[in-house]
Short mmCIF file of C-alpha atoms in Angstrom, two decimals:
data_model
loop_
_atom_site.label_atom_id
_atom_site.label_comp_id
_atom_site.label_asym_id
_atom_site.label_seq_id
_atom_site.Cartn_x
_atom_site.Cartn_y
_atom_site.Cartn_z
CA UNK A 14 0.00 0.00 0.00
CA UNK A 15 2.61 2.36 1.36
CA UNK A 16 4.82 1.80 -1.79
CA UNK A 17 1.59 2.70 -4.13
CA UNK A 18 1.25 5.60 -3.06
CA UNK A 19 4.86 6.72 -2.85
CA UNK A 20 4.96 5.81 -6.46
CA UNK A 21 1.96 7.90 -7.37
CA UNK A 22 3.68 10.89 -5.81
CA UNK A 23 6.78 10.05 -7.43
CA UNK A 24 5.97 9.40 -11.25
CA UNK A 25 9.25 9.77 -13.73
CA UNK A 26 7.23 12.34 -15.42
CA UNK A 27 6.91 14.24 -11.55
CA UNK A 28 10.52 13.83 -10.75
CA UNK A 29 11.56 15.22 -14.45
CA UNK A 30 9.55 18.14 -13.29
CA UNK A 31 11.15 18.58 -9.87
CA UNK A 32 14.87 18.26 -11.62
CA UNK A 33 13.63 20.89 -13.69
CA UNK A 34 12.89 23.52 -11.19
CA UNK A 35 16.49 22.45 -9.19
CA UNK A 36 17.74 23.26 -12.15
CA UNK A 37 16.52 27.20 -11.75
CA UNK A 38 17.11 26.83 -8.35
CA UNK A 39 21.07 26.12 -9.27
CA UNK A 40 20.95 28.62 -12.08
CA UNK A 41 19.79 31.42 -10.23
CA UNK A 42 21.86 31.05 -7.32
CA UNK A 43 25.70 29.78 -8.83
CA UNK A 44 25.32 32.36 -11.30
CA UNK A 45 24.88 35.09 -8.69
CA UNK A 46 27.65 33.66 -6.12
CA UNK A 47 30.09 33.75 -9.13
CA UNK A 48 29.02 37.18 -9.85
CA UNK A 49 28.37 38.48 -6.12
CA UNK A 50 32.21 36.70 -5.56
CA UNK A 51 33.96 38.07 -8.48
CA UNK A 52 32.10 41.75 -7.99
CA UNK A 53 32.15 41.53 -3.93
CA UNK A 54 36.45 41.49 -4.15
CA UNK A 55 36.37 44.22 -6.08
CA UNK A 56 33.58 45.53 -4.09
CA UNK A 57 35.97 44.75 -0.63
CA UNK A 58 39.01 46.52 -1.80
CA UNK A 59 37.06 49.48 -2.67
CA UNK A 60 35.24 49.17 1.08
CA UNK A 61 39.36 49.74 2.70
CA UNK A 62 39.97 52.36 -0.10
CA UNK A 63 41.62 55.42 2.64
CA UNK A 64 39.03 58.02 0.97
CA UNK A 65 36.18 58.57 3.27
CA UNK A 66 33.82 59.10 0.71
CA UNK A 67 34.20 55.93 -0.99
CA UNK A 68 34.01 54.05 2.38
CA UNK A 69 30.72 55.92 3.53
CA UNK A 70 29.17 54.91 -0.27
CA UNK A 71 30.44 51.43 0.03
CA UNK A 72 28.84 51.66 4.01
CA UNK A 73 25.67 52.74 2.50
CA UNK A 74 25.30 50.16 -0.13
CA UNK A 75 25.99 47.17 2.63
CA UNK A 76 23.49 48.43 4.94
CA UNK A 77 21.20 49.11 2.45
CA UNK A 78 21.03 44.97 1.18
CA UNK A 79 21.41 44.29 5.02
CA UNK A 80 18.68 46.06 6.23
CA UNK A 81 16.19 45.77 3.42
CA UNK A 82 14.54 42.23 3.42
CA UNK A 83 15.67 39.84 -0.42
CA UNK A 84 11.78 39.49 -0.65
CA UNK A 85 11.10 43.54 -0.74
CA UNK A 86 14.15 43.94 -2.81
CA UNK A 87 12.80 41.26 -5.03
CA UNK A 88 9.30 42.90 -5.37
CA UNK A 89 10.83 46.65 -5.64
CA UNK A 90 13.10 45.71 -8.88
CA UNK A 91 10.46 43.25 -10.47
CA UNK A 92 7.26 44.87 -9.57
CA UNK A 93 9.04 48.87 -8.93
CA UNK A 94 11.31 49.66 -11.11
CA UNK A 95 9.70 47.91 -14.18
CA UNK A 96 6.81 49.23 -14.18
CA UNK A 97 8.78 53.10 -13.39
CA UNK A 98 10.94 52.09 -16.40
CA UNK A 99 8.10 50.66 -18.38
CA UNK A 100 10.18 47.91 -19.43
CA UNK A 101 9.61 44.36 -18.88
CA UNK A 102 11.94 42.01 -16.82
CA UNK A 103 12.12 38.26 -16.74
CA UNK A 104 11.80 36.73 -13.20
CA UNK A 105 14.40 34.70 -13.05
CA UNK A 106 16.66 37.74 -14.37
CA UNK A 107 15.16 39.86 -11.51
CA UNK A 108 16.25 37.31 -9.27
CA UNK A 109 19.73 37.07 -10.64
CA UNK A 110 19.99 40.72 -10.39
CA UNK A 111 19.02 41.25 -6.88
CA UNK A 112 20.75 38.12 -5.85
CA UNK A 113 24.06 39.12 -7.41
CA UNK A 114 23.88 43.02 -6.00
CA UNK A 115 23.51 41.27 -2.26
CA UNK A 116 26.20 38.77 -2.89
CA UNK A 117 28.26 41.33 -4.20
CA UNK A 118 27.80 43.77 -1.12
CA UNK A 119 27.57 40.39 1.81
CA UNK A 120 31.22 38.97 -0.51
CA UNK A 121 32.50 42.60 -0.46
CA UNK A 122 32.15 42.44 3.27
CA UNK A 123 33.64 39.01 4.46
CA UNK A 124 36.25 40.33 1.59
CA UNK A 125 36.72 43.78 3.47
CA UNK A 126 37.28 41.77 6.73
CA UNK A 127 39.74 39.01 5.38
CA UNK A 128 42.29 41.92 4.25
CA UNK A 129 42.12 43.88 7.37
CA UNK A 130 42.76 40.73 9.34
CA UNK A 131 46.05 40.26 7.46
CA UNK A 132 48.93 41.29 9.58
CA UNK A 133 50.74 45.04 8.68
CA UNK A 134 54.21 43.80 8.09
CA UNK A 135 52.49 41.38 4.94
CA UNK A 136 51.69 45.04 3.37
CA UNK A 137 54.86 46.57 3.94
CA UNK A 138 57.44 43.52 2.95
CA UNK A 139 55.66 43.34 -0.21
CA UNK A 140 56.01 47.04 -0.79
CA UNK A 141 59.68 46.94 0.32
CA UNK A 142 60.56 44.69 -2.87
CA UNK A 143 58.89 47.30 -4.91
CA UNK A 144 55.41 45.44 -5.19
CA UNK A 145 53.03 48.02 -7.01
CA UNK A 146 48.99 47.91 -5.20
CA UNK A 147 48.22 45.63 -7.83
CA UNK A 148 51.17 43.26 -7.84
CA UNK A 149 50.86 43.34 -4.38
CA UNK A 150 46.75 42.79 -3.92
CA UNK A 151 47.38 39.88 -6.67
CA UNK A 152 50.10 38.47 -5.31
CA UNK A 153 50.11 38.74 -1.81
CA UNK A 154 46.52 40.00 0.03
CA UNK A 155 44.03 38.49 -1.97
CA UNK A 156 45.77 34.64 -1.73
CA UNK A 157 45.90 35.48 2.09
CA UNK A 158 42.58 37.04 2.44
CA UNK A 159 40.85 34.29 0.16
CA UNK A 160 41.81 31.94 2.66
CA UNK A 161 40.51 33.45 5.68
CA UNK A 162 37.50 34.66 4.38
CA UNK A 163 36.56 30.81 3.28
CA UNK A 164 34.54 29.87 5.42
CA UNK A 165 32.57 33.01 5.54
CA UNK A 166 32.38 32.86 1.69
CA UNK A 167 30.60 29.33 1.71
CA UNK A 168 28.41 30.29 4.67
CA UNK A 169 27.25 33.09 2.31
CA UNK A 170 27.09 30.79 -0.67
CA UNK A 171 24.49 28.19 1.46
CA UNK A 172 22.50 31.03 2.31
CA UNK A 173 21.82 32.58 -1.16
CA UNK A 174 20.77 28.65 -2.89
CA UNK A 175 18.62 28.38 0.34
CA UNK A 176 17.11 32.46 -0.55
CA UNK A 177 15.87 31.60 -3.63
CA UNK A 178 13.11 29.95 -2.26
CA UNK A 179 11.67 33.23 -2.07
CA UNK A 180 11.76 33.95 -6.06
CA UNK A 181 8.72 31.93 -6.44
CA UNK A 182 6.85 34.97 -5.36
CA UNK A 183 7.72 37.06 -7.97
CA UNK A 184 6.86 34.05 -10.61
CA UNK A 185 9.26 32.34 -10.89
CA UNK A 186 8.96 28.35 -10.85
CA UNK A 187 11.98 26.76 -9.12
CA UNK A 188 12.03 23.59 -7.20
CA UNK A 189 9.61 24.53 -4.24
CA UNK A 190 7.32 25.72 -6.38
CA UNK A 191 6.92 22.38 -9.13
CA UNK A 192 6.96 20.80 -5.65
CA UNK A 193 3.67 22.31 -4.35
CA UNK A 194 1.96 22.27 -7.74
CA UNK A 195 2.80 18.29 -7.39
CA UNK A 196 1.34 18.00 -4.11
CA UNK A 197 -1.45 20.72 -5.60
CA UNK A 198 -2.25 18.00 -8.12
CA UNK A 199 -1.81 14.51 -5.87
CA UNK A 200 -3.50 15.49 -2.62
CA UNK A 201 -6.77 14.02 -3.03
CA UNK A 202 -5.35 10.72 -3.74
CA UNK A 203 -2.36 10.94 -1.35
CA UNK A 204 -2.97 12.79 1.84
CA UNK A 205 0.82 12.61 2.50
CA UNK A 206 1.95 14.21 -0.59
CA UNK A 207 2.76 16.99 1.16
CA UNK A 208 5.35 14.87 3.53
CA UNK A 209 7.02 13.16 0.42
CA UNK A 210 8.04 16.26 -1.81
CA UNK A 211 9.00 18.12 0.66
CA UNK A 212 11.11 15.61 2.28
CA UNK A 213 12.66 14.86 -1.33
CA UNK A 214 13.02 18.81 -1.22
CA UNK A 215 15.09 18.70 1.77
CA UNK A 216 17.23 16.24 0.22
CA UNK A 217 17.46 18.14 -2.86
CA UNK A 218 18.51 21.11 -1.03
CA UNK A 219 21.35 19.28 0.97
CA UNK A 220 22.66 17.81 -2.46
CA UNK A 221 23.09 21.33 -3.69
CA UNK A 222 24.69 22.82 -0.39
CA UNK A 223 26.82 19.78 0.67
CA UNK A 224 29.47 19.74 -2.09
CA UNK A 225 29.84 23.47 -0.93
CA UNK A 226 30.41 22.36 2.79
CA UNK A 227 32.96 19.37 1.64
CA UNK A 228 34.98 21.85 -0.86
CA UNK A 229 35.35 24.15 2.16
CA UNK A 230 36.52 21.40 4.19
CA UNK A 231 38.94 20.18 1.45
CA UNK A 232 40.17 23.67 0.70
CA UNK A 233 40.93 24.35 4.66
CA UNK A 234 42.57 21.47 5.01
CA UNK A 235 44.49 21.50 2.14
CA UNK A 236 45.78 25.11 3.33
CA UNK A 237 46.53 24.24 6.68
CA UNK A 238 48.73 21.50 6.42
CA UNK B 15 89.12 58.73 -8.24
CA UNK B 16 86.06 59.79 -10.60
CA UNK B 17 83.73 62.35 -8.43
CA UNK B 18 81.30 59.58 -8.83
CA UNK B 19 83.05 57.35 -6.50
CA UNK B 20 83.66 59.67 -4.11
CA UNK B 21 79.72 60.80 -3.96
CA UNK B 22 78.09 58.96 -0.60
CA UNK B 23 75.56 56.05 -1.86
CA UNK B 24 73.25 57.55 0.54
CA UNK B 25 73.15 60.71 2.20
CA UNK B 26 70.69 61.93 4.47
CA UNK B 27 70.64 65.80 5.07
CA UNK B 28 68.89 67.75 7.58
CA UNK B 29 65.93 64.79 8.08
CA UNK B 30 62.57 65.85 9.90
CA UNK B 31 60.15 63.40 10.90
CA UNK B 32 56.86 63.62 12.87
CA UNK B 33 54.03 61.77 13.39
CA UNK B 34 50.75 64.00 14.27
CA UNK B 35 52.83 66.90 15.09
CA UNK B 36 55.17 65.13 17.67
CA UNK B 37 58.69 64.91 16.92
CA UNK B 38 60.47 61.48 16.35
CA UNK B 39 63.37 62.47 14.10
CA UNK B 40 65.28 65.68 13.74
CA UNK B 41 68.09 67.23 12.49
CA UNK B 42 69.43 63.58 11.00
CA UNK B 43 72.72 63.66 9.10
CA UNK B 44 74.28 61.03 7.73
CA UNK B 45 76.57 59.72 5.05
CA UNK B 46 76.93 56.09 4.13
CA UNK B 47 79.65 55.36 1.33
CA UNK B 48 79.47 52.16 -1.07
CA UNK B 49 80.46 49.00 0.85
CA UNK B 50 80.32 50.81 4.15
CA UNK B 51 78.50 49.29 7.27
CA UNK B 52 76.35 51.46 9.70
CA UNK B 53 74.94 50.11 13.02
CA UNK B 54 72.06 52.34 14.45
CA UNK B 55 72.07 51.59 18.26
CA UNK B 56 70.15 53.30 20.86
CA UNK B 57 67.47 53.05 23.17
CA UNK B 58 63.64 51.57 22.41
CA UNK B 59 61.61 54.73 21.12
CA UNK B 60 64.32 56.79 19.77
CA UNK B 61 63.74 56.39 16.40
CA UNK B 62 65.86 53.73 14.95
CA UNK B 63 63.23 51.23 12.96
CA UNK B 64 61.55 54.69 11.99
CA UNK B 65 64.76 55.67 10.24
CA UNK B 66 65.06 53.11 8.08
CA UNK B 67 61.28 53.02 7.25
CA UNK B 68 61.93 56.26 5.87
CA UNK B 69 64.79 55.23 3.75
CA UNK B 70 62.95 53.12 1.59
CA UNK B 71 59.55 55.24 2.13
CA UNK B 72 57.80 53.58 4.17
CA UNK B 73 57.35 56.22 6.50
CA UNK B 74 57.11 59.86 4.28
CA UNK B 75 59.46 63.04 6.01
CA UNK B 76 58.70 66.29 6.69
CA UNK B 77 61.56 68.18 5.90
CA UNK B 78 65.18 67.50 5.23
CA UNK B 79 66.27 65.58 2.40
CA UNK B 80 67.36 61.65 1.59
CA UNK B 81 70.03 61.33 -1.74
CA UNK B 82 70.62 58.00 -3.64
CA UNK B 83 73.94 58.43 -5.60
CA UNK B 84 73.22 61.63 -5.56
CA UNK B 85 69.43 61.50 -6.37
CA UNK B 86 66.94 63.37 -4.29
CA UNK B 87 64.57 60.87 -3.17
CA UNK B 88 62.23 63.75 -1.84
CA UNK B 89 59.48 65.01 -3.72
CA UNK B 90 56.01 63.91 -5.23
CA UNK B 91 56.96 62.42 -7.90
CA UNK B 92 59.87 60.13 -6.64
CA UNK B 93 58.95 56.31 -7.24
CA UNK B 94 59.68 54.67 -5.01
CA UNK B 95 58.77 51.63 -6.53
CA UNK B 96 61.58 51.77 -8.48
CA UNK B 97 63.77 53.13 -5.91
CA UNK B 98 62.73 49.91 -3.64
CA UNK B 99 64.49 47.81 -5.80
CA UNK B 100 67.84 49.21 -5.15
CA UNK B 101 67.45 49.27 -1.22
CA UNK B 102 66.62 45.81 0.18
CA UNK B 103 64.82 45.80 3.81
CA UNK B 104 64.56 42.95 5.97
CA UNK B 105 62.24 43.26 9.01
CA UNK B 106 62.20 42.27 12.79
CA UNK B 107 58.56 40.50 12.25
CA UNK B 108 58.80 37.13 10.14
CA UNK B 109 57.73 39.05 6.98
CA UNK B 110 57.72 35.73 4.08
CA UNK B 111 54.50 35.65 2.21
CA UNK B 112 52.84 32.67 3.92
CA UNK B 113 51.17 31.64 0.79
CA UNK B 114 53.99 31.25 -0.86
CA UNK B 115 56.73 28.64 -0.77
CA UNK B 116 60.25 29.66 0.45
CA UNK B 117 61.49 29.42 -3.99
CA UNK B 118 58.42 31.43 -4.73
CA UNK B 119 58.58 34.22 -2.12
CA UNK B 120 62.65 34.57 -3.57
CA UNK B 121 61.45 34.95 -6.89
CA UNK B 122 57.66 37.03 -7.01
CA UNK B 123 60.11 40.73 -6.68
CA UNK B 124 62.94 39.66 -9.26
CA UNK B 125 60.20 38.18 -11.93
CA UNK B 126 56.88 40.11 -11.40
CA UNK B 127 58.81 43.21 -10.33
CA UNK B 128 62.09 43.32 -12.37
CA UNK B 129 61.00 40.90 -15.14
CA UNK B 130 64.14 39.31 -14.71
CA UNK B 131 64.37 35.89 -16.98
CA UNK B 132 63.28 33.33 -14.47
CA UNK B 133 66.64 31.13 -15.02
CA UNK B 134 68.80 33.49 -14.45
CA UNK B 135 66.71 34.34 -10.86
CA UNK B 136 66.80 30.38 -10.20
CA UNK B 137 70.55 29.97 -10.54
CA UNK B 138 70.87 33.26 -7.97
CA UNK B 139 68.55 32.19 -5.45
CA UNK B 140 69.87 28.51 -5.42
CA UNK B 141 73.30 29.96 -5.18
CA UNK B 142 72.64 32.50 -2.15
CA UNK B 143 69.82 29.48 -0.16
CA UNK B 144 73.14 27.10 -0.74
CA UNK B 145 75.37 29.90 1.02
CA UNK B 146 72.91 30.48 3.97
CA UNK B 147 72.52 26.43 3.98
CA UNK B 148 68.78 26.08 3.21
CA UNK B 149 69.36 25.07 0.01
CA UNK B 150 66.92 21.69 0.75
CA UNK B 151 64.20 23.89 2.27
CA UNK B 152 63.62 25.50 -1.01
CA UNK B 153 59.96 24.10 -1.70
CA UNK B 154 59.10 24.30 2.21
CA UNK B 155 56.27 26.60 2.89
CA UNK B 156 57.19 29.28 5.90
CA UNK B 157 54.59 27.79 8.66
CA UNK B 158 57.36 24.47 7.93
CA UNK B 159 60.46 26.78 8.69
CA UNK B 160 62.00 27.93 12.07
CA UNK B 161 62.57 32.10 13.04
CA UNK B 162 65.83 31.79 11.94
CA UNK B 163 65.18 30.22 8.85
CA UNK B 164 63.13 32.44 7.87
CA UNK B 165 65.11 35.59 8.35
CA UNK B 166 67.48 34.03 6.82
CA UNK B 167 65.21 33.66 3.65
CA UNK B 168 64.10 37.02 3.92
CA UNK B 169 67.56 38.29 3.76
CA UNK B 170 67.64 36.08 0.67
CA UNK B 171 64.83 37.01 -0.61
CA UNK B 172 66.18 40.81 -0.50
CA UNK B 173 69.25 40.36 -1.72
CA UNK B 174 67.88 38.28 -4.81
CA UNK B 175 66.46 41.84 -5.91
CA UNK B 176 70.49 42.57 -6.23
CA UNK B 177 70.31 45.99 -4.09
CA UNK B 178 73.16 48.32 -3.44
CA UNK B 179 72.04 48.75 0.02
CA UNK B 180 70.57 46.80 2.35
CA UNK B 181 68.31 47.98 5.80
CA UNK B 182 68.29 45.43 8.73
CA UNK B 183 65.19 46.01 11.16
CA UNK B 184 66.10 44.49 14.19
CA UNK B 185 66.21 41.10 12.40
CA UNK B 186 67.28 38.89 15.67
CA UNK B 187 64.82 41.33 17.96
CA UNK B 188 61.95 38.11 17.52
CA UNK B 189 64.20 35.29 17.88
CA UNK B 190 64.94 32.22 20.21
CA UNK B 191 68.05 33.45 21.34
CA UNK B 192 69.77 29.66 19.89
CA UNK B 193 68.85 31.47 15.97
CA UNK B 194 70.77 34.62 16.71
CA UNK B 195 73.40 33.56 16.01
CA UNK B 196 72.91 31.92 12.13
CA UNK B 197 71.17 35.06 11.09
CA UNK B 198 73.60 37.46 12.28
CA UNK B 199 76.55 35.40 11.01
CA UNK B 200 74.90 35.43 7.44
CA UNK B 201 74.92 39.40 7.74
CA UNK B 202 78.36 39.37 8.58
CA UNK B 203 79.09 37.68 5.43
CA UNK B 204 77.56 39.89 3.73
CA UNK B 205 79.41 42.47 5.41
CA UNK B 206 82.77 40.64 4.17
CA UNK B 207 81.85 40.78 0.61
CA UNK B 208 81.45 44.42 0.82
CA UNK B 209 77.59 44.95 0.76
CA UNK B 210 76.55 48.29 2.09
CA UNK B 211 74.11 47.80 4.93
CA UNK B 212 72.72 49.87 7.63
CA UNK B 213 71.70 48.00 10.66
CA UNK B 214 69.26 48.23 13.73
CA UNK B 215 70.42 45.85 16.18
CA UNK B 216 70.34 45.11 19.86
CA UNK B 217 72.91 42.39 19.88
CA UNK B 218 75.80 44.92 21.16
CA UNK B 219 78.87 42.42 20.60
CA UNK B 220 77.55 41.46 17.09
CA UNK B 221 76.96 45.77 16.44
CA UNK B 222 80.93 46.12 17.61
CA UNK B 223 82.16 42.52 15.41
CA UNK B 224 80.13 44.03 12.26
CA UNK B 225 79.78 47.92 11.87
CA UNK B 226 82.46 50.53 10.57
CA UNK B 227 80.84 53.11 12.04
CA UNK B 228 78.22 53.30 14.99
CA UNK B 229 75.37 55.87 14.83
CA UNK B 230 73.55 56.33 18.48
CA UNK B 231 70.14 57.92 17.86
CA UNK B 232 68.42 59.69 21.35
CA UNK B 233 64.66 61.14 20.99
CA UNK B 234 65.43 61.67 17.41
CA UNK B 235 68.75 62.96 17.76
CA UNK B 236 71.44 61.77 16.67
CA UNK B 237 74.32 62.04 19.44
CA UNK B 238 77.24 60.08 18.47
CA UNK B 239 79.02 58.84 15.62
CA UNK B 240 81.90 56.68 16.16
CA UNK B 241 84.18 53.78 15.16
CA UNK B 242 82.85 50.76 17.12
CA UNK B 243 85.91 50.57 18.89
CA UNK B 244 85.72 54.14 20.31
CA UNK B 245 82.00 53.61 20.69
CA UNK B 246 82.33 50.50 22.85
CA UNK B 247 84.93 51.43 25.36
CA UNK B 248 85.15 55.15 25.60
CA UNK B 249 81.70 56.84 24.23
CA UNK B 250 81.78 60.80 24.01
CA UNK B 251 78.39 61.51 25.24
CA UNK B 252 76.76 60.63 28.76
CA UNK B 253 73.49 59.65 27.01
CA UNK B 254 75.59 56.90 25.05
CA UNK B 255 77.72 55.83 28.56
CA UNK B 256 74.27 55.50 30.52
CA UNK B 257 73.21 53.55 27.16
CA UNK B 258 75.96 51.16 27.14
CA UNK B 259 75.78 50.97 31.17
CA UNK B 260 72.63 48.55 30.43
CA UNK B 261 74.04 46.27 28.88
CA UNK B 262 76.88 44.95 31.46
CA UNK B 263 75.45 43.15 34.54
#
């Protein structure tokens, strides 16, 4: 009986349909932690830039993704500035948009911390052999700072796949959301629907963050030894 | 003797330092000739490390004036970058990039720096690690490497960049007292082959075994030149006696 039903819930045709909408779910999110990591080092050098303008700017734009909830930010570009702009904006592009401006200012953070951490002397020995800011940022900082700012990195990287749960409210049809129109469609003949997609969910979630958990592990280790 | 040989390598003239209006250097002169070796001694605040710093800038001054063969190295538009290259600086904290193995910390300023054909770098660096005997620790990584080892690294690592003058910051200041001793002995080497160094040490006998000339900073001043012999057993000023006076128990 038990196995019946599970097999109702889970037809090939249902699970096609739930890789599907992981597959948005991974889009959205590696796409904006590649951007939000590649922007949010640039984004971290500017934030210890000496000129207090550029600090107070870089301050402002932090706060500003820190204090304001992904959801409103979600609804203010897709819903907001759309219709101000009269233009017309994909979801999913919304959603890589605000995603990558957060991961960009959250990266440029952890980023911002990770080279103040590094001792003085590191900045000054690398100037002493005539290291120019880049040569020495390239060379020096950033290989240092990448490591200490690891784990903070991945922590980040766990919580944007786990935020884009939230895009389905702006339309977009990622992996939660095939899941409830499967349970939607299935409930009157399984009452437990409900209990076997999102427990597949769950697991569907951990397969994305895990490798992300074990690579940090690896990567720590490796430098540590 | 061409004029150019008899020009100072470096010559500092009328130096003024201050940090947020308070004094730490004043009235500095000083001449250092090619091959010649300085020891700055004095006691902890007087300005020593900051002189250096502001050899190699470091530290900026406010007024005075620092010449490199003759080249004013005051000014906006003096790069330093460039200048870096010809004064080597080794510092009292463990300063190897700790990224970086020991071959690959030698050779980032020669290569990325100098663009110096990476070969020709190899064959130096092998030849100076072989002369300060770490030779087999040259794919070690820092964290794997004693205090002493790695001053002695970062000495080669300076002198890789071929400089015509080299700064010691207190280099033994951080060690177990056993790894004085290799890391000074390496400096006195170098002091043997003729390299022009000026020196911040606290190690008194090695100061008197090594310098030519002893420089004895107070509050920014400087109060005493002297051969180390002179220095060391009958010191003109009573600043320098009392200074000397804490060192014998």
């Amino acid at each position: 009986m038990q196995s019946s039903v599970i097999s109702m819930v889970f037809t090939s045709q249902n699970l096609m349909r739930l890789m599907g909408g992981l597959l948005v779910t991974a889009r959205i999110a590696f796409i904006s932690i590649a951007i939000g990591s590649i922007a949010g080092i640039g984004f971290g050098l500017l934030m210890t830039s000496k000129s207090k303008w550029i600090k107070g700017i870089c301050r402002l734009y932090l706060e500003i993704f820190r204090i304001i909830p992904i959801l409103v930010w979600l609804y203010i570009v897709y819903f907001g500035i759309t219709s101000a702009l009269n233009i017309h904006l994909e979801g999913e592009l919304v959603a890589m948009i605000v995603f990558s401006l957060w991961g960009t200012a959250e990266m440029g953070d952890i980023v911002r911390g990770a080279l103040e951490s590094l001792p003085r002397h590191q900045i000054e020995s690398g100037r002493a052999l005539g290291l120019g800011f880049w040569k020495l940022y390239r060379y020096v900082l950033i290989p240092q700072a990448v490591r200490r700012m690891l784990p903070g990195a991945i922590n980040l990287a766990t919580r944007m796949v786990k935020t884009t749960s939230l895009v389905v409210l702006i339309g977009v049809v990622e992996v939660v959301k095939v899941g409830q129109q499967i349970i939607e469609v299935s409930r009157f003949q399984v009452q437990t629907a409900s209990l076997w997609i999102y427990g597949l969910l769950f697991i569907l979630y951990f397969i994305i963050c895990y490798p992300l958990s074990v690579l940090s592990k690896r990567l720590e280790a490796k430098w540590s030894n | 003797m061409s004029s150019e040989e008899k020009q100072p390598l470096l010559e500092i003239k009328d130096l003024y330092k201050e940090y947020d209006k308070k004094m730490v250097l004043n009235d500095i002169q000083l001449q250092i000739n090619k091959g010649e070796v300085i020891v700055v001694l004095g006691p902890s605040g007087c300005g020593k490390s900051t002189l250096l710093r502001c050899l190699n800038g470091l530290e900026p001054i406010q007024g005075g004036e620092i010449k490199l063969r003759g080249k004013s190295l005051s000014g906006k538009d003096v790069d330093w970058q460039k200048i870096r290259q010809h004064i080597g600086m080794v510092f009292q904290n463990y300063d190897l990039f700790p990224n970086m193995t020991v071959i690959e910390n030698i050779l980032l300023g020669p290569i990325k720096v100098q663009k110096r054909d990476k070969n020709q770098v190899l064959m130096q660096a092998k030849e100076l690690l072989d002369r300060v005997g770490l030779l087999d620790r040259i794919d070690a990584y820092p964290r794997q490497l004693s205090g002493g080892q790695k001053q002695r690294i970062a000495i080669v690592r300076a002198l890789c960049m071929n400089p015509e003058i080299m700064l010691f910051d207190e280099v033994t200041a951080s060690l177990d007292p056993e790894m004085v001793r290799e890391v000074l002995e390496v400096i006195l080497g170098l002091a043997k082959q003729g390299m022009t160094m000026i020196i911040v040490t606290h190690e008194m006998a090695f100061a008197q075994a090594v310098a030519d000339r002893i420089v004895f900073l107070d509050a920014g001043n400087i109060c005493e030149i002297a051969e180390p012999q002179e220095f060391f057993t009958d010191p003109k000023t009573e600043r320098a006696k009392q200074f000397l006076n804490i060192f014998q128990y």
